[in-house]
Short mmCIF file of C-alpha atoms in Angstrom, two decimals:
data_model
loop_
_atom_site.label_atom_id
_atom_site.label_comp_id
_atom_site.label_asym_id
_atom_site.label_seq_id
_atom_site.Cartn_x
_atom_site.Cartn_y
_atom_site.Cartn_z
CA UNK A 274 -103.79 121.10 -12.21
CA UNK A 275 -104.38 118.09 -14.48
CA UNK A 276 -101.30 116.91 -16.34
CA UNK A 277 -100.25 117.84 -19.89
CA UNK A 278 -99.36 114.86 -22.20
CA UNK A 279 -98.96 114.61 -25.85
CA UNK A 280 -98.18 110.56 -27.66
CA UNK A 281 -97.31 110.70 -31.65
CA UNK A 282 -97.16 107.14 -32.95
CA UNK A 283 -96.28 107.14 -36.95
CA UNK A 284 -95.09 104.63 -39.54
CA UNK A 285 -93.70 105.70 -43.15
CA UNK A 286 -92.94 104.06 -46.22
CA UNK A 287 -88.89 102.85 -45.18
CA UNK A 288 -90.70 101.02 -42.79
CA UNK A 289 -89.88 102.49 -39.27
CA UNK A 290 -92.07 103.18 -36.56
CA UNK A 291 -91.52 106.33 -33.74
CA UNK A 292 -93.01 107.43 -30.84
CA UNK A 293 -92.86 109.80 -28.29
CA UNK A 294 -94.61 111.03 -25.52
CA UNK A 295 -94.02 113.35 -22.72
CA UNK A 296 -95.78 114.39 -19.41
CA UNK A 297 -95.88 117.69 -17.53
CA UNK A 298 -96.86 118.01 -13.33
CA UNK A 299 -97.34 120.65 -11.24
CA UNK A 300 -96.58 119.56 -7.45
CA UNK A 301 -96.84 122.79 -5.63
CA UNK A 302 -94.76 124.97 -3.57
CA UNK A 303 -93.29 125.69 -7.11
CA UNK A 304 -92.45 122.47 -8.14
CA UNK A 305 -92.52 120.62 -11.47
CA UNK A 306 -91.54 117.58 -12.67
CA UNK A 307 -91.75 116.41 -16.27
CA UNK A 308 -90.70 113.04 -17.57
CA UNK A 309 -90.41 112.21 -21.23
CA UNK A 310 -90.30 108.44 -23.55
CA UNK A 311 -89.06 108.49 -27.53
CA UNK A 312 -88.44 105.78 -29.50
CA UNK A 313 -87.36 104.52 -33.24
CA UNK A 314 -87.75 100.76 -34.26
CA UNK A 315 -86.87 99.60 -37.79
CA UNK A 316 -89.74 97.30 -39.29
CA UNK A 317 -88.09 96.72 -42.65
CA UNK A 318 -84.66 97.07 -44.91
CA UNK A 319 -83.60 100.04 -46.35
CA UNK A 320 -82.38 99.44 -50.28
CA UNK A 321 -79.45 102.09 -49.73
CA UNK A 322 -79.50 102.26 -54.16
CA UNK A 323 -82.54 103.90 -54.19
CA UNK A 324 -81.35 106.40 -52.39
CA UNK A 325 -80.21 109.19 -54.13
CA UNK A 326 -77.81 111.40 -51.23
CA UNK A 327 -76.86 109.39 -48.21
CA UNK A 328 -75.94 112.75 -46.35
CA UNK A 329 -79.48 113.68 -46.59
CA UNK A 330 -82.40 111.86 -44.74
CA UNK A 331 -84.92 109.95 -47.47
CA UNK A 332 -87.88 112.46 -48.48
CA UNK A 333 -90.54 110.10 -47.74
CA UNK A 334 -89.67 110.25 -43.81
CA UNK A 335 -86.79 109.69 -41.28
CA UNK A 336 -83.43 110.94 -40.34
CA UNK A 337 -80.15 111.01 -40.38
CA UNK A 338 -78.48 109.89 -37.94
CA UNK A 339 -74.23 110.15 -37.17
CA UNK A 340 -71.49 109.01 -39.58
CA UNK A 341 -74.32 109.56 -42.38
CA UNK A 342 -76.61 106.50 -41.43
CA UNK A 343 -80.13 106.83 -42.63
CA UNK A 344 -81.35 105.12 -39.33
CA UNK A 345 -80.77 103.75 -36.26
CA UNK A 346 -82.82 102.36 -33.02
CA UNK A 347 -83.00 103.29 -29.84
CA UNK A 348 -85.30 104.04 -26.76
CA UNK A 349 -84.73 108.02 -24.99
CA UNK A 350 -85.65 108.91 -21.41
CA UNK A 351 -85.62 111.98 -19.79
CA UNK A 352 -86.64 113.35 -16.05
CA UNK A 353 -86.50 116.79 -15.46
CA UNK A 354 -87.20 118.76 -11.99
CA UNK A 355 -88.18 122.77 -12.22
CA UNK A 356 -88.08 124.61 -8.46
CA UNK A 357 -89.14 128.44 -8.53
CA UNK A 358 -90.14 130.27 -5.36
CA UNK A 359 -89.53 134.29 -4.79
CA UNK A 360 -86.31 135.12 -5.24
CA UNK A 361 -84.65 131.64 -6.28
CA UNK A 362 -85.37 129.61 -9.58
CA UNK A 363 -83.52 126.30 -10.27
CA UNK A 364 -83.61 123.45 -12.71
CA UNK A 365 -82.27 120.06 -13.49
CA UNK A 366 -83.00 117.15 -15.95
CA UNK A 367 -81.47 113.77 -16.33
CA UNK A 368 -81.58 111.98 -20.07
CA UNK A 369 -80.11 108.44 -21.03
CA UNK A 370 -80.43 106.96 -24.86
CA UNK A 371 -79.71 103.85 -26.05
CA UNK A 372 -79.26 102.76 -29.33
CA UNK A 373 -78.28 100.32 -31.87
CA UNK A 374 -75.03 102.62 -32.95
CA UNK A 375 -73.99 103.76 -29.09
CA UNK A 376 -75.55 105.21 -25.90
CA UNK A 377 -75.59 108.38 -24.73
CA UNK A 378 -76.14 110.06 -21.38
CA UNK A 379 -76.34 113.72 -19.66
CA UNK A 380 -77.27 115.57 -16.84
CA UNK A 381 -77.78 119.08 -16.14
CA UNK A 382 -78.30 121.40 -12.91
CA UNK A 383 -78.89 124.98 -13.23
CA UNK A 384 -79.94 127.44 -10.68
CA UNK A 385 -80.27 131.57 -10.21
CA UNK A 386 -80.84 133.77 -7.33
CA UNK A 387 -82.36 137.30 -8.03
CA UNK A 388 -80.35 139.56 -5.31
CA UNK A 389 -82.56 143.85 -5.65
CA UNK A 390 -82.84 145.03 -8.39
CA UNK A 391 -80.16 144.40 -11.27
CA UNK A 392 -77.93 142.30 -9.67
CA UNK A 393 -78.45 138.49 -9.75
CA UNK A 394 -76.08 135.47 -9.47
CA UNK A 395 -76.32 131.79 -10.16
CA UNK A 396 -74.92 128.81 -11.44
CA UNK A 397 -74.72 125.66 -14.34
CA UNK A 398 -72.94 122.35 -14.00
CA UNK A 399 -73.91 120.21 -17.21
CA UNK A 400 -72.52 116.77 -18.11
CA UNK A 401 -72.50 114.24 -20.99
CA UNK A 402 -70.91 111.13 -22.30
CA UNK A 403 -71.54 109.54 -26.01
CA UNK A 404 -69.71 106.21 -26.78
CA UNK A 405 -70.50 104.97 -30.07
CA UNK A 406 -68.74 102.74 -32.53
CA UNK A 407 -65.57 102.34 -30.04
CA UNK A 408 -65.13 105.36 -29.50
CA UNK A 409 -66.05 107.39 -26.07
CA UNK A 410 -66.07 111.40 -25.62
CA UNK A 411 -67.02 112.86 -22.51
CA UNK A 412 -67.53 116.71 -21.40
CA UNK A 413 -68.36 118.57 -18.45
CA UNK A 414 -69.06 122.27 -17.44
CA UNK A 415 -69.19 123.84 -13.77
CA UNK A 416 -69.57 127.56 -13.91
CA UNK A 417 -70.66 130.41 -11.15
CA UNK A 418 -71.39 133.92 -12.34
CA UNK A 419 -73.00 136.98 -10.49
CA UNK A 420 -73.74 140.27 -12.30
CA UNK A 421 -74.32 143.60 -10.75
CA UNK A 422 -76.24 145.95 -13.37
CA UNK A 423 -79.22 148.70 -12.30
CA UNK A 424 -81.49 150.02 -14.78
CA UNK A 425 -80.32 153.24 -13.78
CA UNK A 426 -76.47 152.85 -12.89
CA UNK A 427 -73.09 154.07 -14.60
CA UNK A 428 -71.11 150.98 -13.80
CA UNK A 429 -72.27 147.38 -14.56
CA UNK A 430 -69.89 144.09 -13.60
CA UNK A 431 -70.05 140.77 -14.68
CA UNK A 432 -68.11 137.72 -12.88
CA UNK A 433 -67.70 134.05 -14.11
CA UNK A 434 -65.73 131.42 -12.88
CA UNK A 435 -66.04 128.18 -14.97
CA UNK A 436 -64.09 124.33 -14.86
CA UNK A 437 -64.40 122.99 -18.30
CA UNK A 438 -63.21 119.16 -18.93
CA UNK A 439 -63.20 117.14 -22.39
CA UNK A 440 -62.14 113.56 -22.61
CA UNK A 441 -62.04 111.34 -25.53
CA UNK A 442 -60.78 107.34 -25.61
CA UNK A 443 -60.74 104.79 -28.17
CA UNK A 444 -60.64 107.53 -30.96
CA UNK A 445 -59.27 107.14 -34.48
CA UNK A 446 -57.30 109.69 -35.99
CA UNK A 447 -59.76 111.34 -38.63
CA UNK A 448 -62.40 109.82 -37.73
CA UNK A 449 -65.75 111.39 -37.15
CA UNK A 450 -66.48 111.93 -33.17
CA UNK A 451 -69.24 110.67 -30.98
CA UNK A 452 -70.29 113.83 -30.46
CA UNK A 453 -70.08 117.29 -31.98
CA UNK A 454 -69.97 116.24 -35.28
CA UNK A 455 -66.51 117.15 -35.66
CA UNK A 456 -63.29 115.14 -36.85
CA UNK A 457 -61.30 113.69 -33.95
CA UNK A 458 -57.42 115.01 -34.14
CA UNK A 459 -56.17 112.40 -31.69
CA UNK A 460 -55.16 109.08 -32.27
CA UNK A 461 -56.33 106.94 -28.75
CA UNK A 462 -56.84 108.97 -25.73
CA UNK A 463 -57.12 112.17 -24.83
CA UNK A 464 -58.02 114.56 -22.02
CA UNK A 465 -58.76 118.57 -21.76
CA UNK A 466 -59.06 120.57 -18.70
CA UNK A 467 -59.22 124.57 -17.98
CA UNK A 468 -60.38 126.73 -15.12
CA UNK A 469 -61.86 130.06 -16.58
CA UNK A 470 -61.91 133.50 -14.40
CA UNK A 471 -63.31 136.79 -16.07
CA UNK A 472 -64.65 140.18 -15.26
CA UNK A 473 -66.01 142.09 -17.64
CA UNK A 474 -67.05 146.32 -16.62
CA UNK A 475 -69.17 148.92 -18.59
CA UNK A 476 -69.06 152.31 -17.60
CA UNK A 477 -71.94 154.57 -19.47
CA UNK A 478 -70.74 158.35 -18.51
CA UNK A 479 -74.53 159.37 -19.29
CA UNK A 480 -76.07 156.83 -17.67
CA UNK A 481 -78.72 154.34 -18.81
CA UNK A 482 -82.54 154.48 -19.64
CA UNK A 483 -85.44 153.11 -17.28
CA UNK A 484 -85.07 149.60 -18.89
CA UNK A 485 -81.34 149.46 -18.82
CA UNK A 486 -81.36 149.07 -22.89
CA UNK A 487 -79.94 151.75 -24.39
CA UNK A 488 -76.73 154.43 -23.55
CA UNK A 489 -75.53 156.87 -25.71
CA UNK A 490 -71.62 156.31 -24.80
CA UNK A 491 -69.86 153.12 -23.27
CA UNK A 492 -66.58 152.13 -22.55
CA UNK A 493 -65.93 148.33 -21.15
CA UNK A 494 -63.25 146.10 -20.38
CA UNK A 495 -63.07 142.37 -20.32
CA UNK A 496 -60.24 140.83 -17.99
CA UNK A 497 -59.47 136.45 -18.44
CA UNK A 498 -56.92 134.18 -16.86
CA UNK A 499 -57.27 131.09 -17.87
CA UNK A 500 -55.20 127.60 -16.44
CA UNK A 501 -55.24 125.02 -19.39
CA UNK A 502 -53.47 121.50 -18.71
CA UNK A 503 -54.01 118.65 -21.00
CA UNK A 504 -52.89 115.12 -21.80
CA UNK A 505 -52.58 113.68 -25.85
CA UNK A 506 -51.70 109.82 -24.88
CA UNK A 507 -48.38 110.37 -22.99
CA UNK A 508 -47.82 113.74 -23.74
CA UNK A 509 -48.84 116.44 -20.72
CA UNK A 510 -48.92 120.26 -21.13
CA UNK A 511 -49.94 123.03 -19.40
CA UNK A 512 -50.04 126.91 -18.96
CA UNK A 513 -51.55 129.71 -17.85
CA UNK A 514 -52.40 132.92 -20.22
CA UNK A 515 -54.02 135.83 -19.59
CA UNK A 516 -56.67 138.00 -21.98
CA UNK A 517 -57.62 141.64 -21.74
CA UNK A 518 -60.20 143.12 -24.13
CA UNK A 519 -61.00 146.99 -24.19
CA UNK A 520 -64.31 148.50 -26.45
CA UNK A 521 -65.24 151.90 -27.20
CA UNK A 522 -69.00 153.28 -28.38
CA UNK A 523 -70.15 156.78 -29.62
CA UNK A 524 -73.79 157.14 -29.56
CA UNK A 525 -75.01 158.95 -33.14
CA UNK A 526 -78.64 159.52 -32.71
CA UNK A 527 -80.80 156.88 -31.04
CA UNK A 528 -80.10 153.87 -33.66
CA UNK A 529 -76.01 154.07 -34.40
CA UNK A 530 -73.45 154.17 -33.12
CA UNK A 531 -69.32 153.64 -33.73
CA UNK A 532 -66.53 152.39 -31.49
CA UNK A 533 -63.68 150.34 -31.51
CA UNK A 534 -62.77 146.81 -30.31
CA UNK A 535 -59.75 145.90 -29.09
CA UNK A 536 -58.28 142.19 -27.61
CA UNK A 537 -55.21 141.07 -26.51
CA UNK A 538 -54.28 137.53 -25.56
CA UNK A 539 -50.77 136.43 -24.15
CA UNK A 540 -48.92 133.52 -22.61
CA UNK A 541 -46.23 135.06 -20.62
CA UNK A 542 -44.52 131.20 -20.04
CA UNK A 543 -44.14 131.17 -24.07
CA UNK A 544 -43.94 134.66 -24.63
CA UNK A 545 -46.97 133.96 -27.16
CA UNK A 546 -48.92 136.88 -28.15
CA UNK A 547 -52.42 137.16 -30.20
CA UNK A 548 -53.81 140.40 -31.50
CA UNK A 549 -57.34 141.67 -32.48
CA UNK A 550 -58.19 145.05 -33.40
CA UNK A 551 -60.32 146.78 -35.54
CA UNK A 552 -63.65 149.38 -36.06
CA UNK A 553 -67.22 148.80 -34.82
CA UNK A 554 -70.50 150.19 -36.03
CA UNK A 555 -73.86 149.22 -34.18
CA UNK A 556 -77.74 149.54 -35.33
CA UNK A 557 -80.47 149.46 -32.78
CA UNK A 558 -83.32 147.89 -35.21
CA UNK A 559 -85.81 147.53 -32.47
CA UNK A 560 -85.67 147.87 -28.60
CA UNK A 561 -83.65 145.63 -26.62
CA UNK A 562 -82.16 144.89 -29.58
CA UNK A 563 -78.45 145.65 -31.17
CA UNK A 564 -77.08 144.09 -34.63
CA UNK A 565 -72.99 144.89 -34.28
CA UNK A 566 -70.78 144.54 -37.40
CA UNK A 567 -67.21 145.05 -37.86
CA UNK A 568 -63.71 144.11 -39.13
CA UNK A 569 -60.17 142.76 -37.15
CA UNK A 570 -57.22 144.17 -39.41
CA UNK A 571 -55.48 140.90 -36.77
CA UNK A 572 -56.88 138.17 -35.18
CA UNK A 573 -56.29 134.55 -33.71
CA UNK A 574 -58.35 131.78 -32.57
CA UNK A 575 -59.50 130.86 -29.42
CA UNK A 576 -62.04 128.26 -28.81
CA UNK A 577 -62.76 129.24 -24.99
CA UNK A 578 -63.11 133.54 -25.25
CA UNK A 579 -65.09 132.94 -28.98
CA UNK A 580 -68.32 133.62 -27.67
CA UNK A 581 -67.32 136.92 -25.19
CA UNK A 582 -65.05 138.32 -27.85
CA UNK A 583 -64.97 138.66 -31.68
CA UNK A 584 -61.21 137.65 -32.22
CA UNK A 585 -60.70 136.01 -35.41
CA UNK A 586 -59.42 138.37 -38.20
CA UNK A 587 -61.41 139.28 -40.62
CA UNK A 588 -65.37 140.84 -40.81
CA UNK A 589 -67.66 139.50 -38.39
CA UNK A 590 -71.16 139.87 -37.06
CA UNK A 591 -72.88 139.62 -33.60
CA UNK A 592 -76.98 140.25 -32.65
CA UNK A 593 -77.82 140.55 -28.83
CA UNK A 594 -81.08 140.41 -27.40
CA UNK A 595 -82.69 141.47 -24.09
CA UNK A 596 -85.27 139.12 -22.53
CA UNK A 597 -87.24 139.60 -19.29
CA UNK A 598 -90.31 138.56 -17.83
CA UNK A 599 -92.50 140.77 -20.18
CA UNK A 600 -90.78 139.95 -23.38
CA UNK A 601 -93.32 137.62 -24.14
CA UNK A 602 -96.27 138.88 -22.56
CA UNK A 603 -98.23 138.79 -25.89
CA UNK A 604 -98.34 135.13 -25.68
CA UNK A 605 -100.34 134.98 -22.34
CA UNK A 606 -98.33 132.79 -20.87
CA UNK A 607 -98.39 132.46 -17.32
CA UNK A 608 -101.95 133.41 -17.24
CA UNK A 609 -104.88 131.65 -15.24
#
């Protein structure tokens, strides 16, 4: 199979030139490798009067880059490894970037192993460090998960175990960070750790569809314990705190369908307690497809559960999406 490559070279009015190009191999034995090169070189001087919003990039071309400059130069490689055979399906890719501002680096290794029919496990470990300006931030994520869910069955689990690890060093209070975009809280160093179990069940008393996608009645639980020790210059803490989430769902016809969500978060060390409770209503615009809306009278925060659980008081609003291997059969991809 010949390789795929694609080269843009360009040069605009501000007087910077960018390129990148990219190459895609088949090796066999379901193997790929694909490599990629970008680039950005300044040619000229910006005249930073003429422009009119600095938090914007220029209209006649470029970008913005972090802590609102309009450009910056650097040289981006990546090398990436795909592995798919039968059951198994893995992945990793390697990038480093080096600019005139900072340089940046991160690595990623995923992997999946389809075990009958519904029930699959796998697991991600990603990694990345971004010094820039001084300052250094550096995060990591290690997490295993199996699920056990046939078309056809009542019950459906859902396992994770995840180590999650943020570092910062040489930050300035209120400064802008290296990465994320947000405003660093710390003053110097600082260092974030926490080990993550969960189990989340569904029980559907009248059972699913062929495709698994739609039940007129469910009832799940979510179960968390999470370990959380971390370090603010010479200042360690640490604890251990436990979350339990319970939902309800009536099935009204084929497209709605009301419930109730309830969360509750405590750290028994502290005898700290968060709330979130509230109504649920659900639309099924398409199939494999479900738009939920609904309110918390309570709520708190909670940076680690935000994405399993709607927790923060106040409305809020989730989509979820089923994809398989015939999602996107329209496109033809895949095809010889």
């Amino acid at each position: 199979m010949p390789p795929n490559k694609t080269s843009i070279w360009s040069r605009d009015s501000n007087q910077t030139a960018s390129g990148k190009s990219g190459t895609l191999h088949t090796l066999g034995s379901g193997w790929t490798v694909d490599a990629t090169l970008d680039g950005n070189r300044t040619l000229g001087g910006f005249d930073p009067t003429r422009v009119i919003n600095r938090a914007e990039p220029v209209a006649s071309g470029g970008f913005l880059a972090s802590r609102s400059v309009l450009t910056e130069d650097f040289t981006a490689l990546t090398l990436g490894f795909g592995y798919r055979a039968g059951s198994w399906s893995a992945t990793t890719r390697g990038e480093y970037r080096f600019g005139s501002l900072g340089d940046r680096a991160a690595f990623s290794f995923g992997a999946i192993r389809q075990v009958g029919d519904g029930s699959v496990f796998g697991g991600l470990a990603t990694w990345a460090r971004v010094s820039e300006l001084g300052a250094t931030t550096q995060t990591a994520n290690v997490a295993v998960s199996g699920a056990f869910r046939p078309p056809s069955a009542r019950l459906a689990l859902f396992g994770k175990l995840e180590f999650r690890r943020d570092q910062v060093s040489g930050a300035t209070l209120g400064a802008e960070a290296p990465a994320g975009g947000g405003v660093l809280r710390v003053n110097g160093n600082a260092r974030s750790e926490r080990v993550i179990a969960s189990l989340s069940a569904a029980w559907a008393p009248d059972g699913r569809d062929e495709d698994g996608a739609y039940q007129r009645h469910e009832v799940s639980v979510f179960f968390a314990n999470r370990y959380v020790s971390e370090r603010v210059e010479s200042l360690d803490v640490e604890g251990v705190s436990t979350l339990v989430g319970v939902d309800f769902r009536l099935g009204v016809g084929e497209h709605i369908e009301l419930g109730a969500s309830g969360t509750a978060r405590g750290a028994l060390s502290r005898g700290a307690f968060g709330y979130a409770i509230g109504p649920v209503i659900g639309v099924r615009p398409a199939k494999n497809m479900l738009v939920t809306a609904g309110w918390n009278f309570s709520g708190f925060a909670d940076r680690d559960f935000s994405q399993a659980r709607a927790t923060r008081q106040g409305f809020f609003l989730a989509t979820r999406i089923k994809f398989d291997q015939t999602s996107f059969g329209f496109l033809g991809l895949g095809k010889r």
